[in-house]
Coordinates of C-alpha atoms in Angstrom, one line a residue:
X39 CA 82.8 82.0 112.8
X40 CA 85.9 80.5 113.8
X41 CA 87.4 77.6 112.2
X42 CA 88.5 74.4 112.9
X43 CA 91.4 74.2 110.9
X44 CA 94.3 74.3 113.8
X45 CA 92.6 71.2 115.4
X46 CA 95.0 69.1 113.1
X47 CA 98.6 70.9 113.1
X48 CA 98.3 70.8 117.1
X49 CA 99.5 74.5 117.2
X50 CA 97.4 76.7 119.1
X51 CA 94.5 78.7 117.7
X52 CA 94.8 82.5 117.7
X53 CA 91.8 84.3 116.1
X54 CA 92.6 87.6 115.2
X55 CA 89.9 90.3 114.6
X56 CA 90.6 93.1 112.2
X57 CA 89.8 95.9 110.3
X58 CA 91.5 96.9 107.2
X59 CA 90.9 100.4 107.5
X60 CA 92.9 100.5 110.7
X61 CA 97.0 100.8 110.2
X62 CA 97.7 100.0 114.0
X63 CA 95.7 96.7 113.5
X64 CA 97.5 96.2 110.1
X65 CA 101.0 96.8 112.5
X66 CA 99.7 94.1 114.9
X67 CA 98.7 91.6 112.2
X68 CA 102.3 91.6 110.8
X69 CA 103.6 91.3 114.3
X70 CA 101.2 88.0 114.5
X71 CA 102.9 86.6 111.5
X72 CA 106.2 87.2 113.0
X73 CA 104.8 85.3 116.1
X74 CA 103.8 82.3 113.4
X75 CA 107.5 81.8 113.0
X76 CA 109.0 82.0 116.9
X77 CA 106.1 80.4 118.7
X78 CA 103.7 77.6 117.8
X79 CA 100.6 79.5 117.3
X80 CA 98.4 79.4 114.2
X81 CA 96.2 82.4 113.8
X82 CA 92.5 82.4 112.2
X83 CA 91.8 85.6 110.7
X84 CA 88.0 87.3 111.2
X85 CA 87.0 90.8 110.2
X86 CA 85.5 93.3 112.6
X87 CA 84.5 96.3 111.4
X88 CA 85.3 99.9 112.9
X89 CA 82.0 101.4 111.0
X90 CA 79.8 98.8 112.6
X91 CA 81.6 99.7 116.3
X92 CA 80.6 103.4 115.7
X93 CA 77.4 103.7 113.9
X94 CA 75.7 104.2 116.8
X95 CA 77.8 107.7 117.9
X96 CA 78.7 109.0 114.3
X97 CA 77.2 112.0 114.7
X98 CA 79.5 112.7 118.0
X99 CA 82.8 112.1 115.7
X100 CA 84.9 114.9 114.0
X101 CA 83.9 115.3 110.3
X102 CA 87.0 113.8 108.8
X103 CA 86.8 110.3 110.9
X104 CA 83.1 110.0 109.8
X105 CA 84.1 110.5 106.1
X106 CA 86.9 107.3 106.5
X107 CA 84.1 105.0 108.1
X108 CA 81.8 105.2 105.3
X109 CA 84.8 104.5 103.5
X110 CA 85.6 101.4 105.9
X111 CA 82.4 99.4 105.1
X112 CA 83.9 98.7 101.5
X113 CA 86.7 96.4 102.3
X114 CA 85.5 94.8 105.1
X115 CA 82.2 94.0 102.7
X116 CA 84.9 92.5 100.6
X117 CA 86.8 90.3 102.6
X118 CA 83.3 88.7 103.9
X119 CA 82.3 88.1 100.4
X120 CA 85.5 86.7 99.4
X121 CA 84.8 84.5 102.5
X122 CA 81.2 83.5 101.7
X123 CA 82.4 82.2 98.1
X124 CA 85.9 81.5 98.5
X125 CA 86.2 79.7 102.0
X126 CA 88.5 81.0 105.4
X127 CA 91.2 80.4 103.6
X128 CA 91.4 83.1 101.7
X129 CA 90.6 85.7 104.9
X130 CA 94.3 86.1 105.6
X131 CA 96.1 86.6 102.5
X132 CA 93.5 88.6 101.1
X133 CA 94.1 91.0 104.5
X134 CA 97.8 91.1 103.6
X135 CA 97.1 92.1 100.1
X136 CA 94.6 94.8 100.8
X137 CA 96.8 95.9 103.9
X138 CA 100.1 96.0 101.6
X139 CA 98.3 98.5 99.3
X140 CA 96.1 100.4 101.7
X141 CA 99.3 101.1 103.8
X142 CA 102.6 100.0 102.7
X143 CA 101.7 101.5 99.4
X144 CA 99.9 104.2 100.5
X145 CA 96.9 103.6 98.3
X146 CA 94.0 104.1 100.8
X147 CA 91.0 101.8 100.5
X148 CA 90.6 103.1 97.1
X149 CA 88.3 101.1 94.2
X150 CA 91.7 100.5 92.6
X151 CA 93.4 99.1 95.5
X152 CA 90.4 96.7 96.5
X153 CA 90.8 95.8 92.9
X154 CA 94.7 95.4 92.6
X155 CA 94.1 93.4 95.9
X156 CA 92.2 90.4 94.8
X157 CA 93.9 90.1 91.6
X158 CA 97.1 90.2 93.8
X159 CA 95.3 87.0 95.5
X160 CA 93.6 85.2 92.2
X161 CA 90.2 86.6 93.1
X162 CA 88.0 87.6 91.1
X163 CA 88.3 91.4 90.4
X164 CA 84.0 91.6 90.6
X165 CA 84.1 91.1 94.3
X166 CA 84.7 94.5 95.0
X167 CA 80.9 95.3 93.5
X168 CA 80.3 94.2 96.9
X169 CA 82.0 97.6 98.1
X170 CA 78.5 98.9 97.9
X171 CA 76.4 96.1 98.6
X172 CA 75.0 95.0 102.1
X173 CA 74.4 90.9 100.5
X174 CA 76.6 89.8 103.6
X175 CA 75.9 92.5 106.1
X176 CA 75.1 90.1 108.3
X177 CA 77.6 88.1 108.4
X178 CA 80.3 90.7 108.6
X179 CA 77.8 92.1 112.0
X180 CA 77.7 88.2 113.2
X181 CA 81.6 88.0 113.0
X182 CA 82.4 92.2 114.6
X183 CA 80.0 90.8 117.2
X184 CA 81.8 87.2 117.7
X185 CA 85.2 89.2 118.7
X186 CA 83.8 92.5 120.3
X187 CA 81.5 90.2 122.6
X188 CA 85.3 89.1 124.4
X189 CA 86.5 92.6 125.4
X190 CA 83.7 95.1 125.4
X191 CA 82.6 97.9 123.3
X192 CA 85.1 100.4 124.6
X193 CA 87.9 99.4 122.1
X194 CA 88.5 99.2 118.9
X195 CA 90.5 97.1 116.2
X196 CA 92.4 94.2 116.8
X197 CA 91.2 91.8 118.6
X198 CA 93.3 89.2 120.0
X199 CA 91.4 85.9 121.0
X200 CA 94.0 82.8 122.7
X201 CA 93.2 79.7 124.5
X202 CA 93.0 80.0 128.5
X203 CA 94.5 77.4 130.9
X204 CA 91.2 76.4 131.9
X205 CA 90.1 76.4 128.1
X206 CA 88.5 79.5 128.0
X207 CA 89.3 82.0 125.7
X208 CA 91.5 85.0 127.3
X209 CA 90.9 88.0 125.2
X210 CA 92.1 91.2 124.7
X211 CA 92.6 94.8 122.5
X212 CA 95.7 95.2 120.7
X213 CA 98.6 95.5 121.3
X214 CA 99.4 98.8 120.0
X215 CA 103.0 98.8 118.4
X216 CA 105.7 100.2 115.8
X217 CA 107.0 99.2 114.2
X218 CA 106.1 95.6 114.1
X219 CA 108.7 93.6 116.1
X220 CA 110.3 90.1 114.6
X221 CA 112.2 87.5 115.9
X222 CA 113.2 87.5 119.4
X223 CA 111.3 90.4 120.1
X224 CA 108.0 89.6 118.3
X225 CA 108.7 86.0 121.1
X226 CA 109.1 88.2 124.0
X227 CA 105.8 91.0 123.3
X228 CA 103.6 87.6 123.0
X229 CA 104.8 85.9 125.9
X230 CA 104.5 88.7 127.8
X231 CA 101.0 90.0 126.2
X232 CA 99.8 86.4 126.9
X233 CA 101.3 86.9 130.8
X234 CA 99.6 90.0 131.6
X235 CA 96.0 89.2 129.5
X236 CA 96.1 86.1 131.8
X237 CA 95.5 87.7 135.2
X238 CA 92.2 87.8 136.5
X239 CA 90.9 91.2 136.9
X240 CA 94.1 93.3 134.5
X241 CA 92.6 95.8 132.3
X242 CA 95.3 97.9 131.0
X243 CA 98.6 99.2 130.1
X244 CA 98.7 102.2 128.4
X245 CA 100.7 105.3 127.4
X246 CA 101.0 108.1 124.9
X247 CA 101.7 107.4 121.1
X248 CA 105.0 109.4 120.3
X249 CA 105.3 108.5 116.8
X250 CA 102.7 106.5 113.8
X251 CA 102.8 103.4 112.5
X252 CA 105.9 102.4 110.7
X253 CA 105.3 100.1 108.0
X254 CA 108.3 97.8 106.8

């Protein structure tokens, strides 16, 4: 699934798995554009999909969570299909679009929104028909599984993907922040992200969430 498109600007590749549902993802992926700016990093964007990570336990999830995953299968069906026809390109600002409205806008992953979305992007509004349809099912599972196959099932979205010193790919959940940080800041949460993710045998560093995600 991932593209080859940083192997000419000679920054480095970061693929980037998300969902659109998700608004701690959405806080990551603006911190990753930040990180475009301070650091020479490129990132490739990929869908993952939160209702494909938890059809398997749905019945075992409160009633409210299982009504927004049937909901989540919509815009990630999107956002394949508008890759299928429209080429990788389009992955990312189509993301920012549909994260704008979903979140910044408070609009939900509404028709309207998926709508308002690709016209925002010069799609073609009749993408979203594929809200409903499961044409590219298969490729949405083929690219969930591409990044959940690096960190294991026991996580959710994003996932964060970055070239290892012995050119393997070092790969990890999140991070988890708020709001997104920019300049200096966004520099030093990669660098040390990047430190920590590269030891050999780290897991995690955790701790309670006292406030939500605040979108700017």
């Amino acid at each position: 699934m991932s593209d080859n498109s940083t192997a000419t600007t000679g920054k480095t590749p970061v693929d980037f798995w998300f969902d659109p549902l998700c608004p701690w993802a959405w806080m990551t992926s603006r911190w990753m554009l930040e990180v475009e700016k301070v650091r020479d990093v490129e990132v490739r964007w990929h869908v993952m999909s939160l209702s494909v990570l938890n059809e398997d336990r749905i019945d075992e999830l409160p009633e409210e969570y299982r009504e927004l995953l049937e909901k989540g299968w919509g815009p990630v069906r999107v956002v394949v299909a508008a890759q299928q026809k429209h080429g990788d390109e389009i992955v990312g600002p189509l993301y920012t679009a549909l994260g704008t409205r979903f979140h910044n806008q408070d609009e939900g992953p509404t028709r309207e929104a998926i709508e308002g979305a690709l016209q925002d992007v010069g799609l073609p509004v009749e993408l979203a028909d594929f809200v409903d349809s499961d044409a590219y099912d298969t490729e949405l599972r083929a690219s969930h599984k591409e990044g959940i196959d690096k960190v294991g099932q026991d996580v959710g979205t994003p996932v964060i993907a970055v070239p290892g010193a012995d050119g393997e790919q070092i790969a990890f959940f999140g991070p988890v922040v708020t709001p997104a940080p920019k300049g200096e800041d966004a520099a030093k949460l990669w660098d040390g992200t990047l430190l920590v993710a590269s030891i050999p045998g780290f897991y995690e560093i955790k701790r309670t969430r006292t406030q939500g995600p605040i979108f700017d």
